[in-house]
Steps between C-alpha positions, in 0.01 A plus 500: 500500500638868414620597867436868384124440402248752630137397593282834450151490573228695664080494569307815429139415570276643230319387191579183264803635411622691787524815284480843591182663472399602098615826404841488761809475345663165526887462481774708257288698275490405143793632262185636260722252234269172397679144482374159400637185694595237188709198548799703641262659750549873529832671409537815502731794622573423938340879538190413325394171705446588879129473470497204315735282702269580803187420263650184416595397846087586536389281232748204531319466877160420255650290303661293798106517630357402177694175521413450845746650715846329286807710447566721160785653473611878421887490295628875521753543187467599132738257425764591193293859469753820567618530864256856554208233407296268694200284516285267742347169357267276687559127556214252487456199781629222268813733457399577133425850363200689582208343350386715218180565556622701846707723273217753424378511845902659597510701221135648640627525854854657407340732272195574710464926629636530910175562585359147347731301593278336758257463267674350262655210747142439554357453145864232488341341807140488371573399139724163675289444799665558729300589808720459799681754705798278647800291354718584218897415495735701299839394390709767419873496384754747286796572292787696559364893341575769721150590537338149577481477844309800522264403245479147679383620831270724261382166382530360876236800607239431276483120631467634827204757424280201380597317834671237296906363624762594309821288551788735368800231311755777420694457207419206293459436154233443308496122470545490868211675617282299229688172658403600869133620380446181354646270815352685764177433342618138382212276344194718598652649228744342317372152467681191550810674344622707792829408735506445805374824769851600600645572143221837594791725558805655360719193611246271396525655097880395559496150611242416187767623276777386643301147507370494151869625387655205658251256404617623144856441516621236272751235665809601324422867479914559549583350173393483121491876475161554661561808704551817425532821702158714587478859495156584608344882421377638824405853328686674829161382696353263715648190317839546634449492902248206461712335250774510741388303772349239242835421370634400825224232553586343173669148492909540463615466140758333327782787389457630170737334260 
């Protein structure tokens, strides 16, 4: 388990959806610029996203609720975009992208006027039933961009509004949060191909590599030219400090000849 995980979560008693009252402003205000979530999620520049990380960390507590209370996760990065750039992308139960047919409903909330913003969380909750006040687990994780911390406890807020838990990762990549997602849920949502309950953590991504890399190691991997060395691109982000620590689980190899 990530020793430097953060559980953030809160109970405001109100309606549904533990908004504010219609007509209050709710979170950052809105940059006035519109975005659409596609299958990168948002991107856009760090100074135009405050609102919609919190509105995300909002809606990702109905879509947890929606599936009964399982974790989604929230990945904070805009992956090879320019460093001034960043994004948020949500992370379905079975650790797959967010299903399409929830993309419209962010694009309505992230888009939606300060003042509607409550209303607008409650036409997501009415038009996907969901008609309780409690549970909702959040997953959220980031990569290395000056600004993504901020933006993550941004993103960590709006989880909290709606009374949901947030469970704060810290820097992972993508494929790790969507690995943890998926095995924290295991086969409520994942079906019969999910590993074992402890791989649901940033260790746990490791030691299934590491495994499945050893189980692929030919017998006489020292000889008959079969290695080569491995430069792997890191793009001067999150790939190189959680690459690191994955190298020094793997099996020893032969020298290179």
């Amino acid at each position: 388990v990530n020793p430097n995980r953060t559980l953030h979560t809160t109970t405001i008693g109100a309606r549904t959806l533990l908004c504010s009252a219609a007509g209050r402003m709710i979170g950052p205000p809105h940059p006035g610029v519109p975005l659409a979530y596609g299958t990168a999620g948002f991107r856009a520049r760090a100074d135009l996203l405050d609102s919609t990380f919190f509105r995300m960390g909002a809606l990702a507590v109905l879509r947890s609720r929606s599936r009964g209370g399982l974790a989604v996760g929230l990945m904070v990065t805009a992956s090879h975009n320019a460093e001034p750039d960043n994004g948020i992308k949500l992370v379905d139960p079975d650790g797959g992208m967010l299903d399409v047919s929830w993309e419209p409903h962010a694009s309505a909330v992230a888009n939606a006027a300060d003042a509607d913003l409550a209303a607008a969380l409650d036409a997501v909750a009415d038009a996907v039933g969901v008609v309780s006040a409690g549970g909702g687990r959040v997953l959220v994780a980031r990569d290395t961009r000056p600004h993504s911390e901020r933006l993550s406890a941004l993103a960590l807020d709006g989880v909290s509004h709606l009374g949901g838990a947030g469970e704060d990762f810290g820097l992972l990549t993508t494929p790790q949060l969507h690995h943890i997602v998926r095995h924290a849920n295991g086969g409520a949502a994942g079906g019969a191909h999910v590993g074992p309950a402890a791989w649901a953590s940033e260790g746990g991504y490791a030691e299934m590599l590491c495994t499945a890399f050893a189980a692929l190691l030919p017998p006489d991997l020292g000889g008959g030219g079969l290695r080569a060395p491995l430069t792997v691109d890191c793009a001067c982000g999150v790939g190189g400090p959680q690459l690191a620590p994955i190298a020094q689980r793997l099996p020893p190899l032969p020298p290179l000849p």
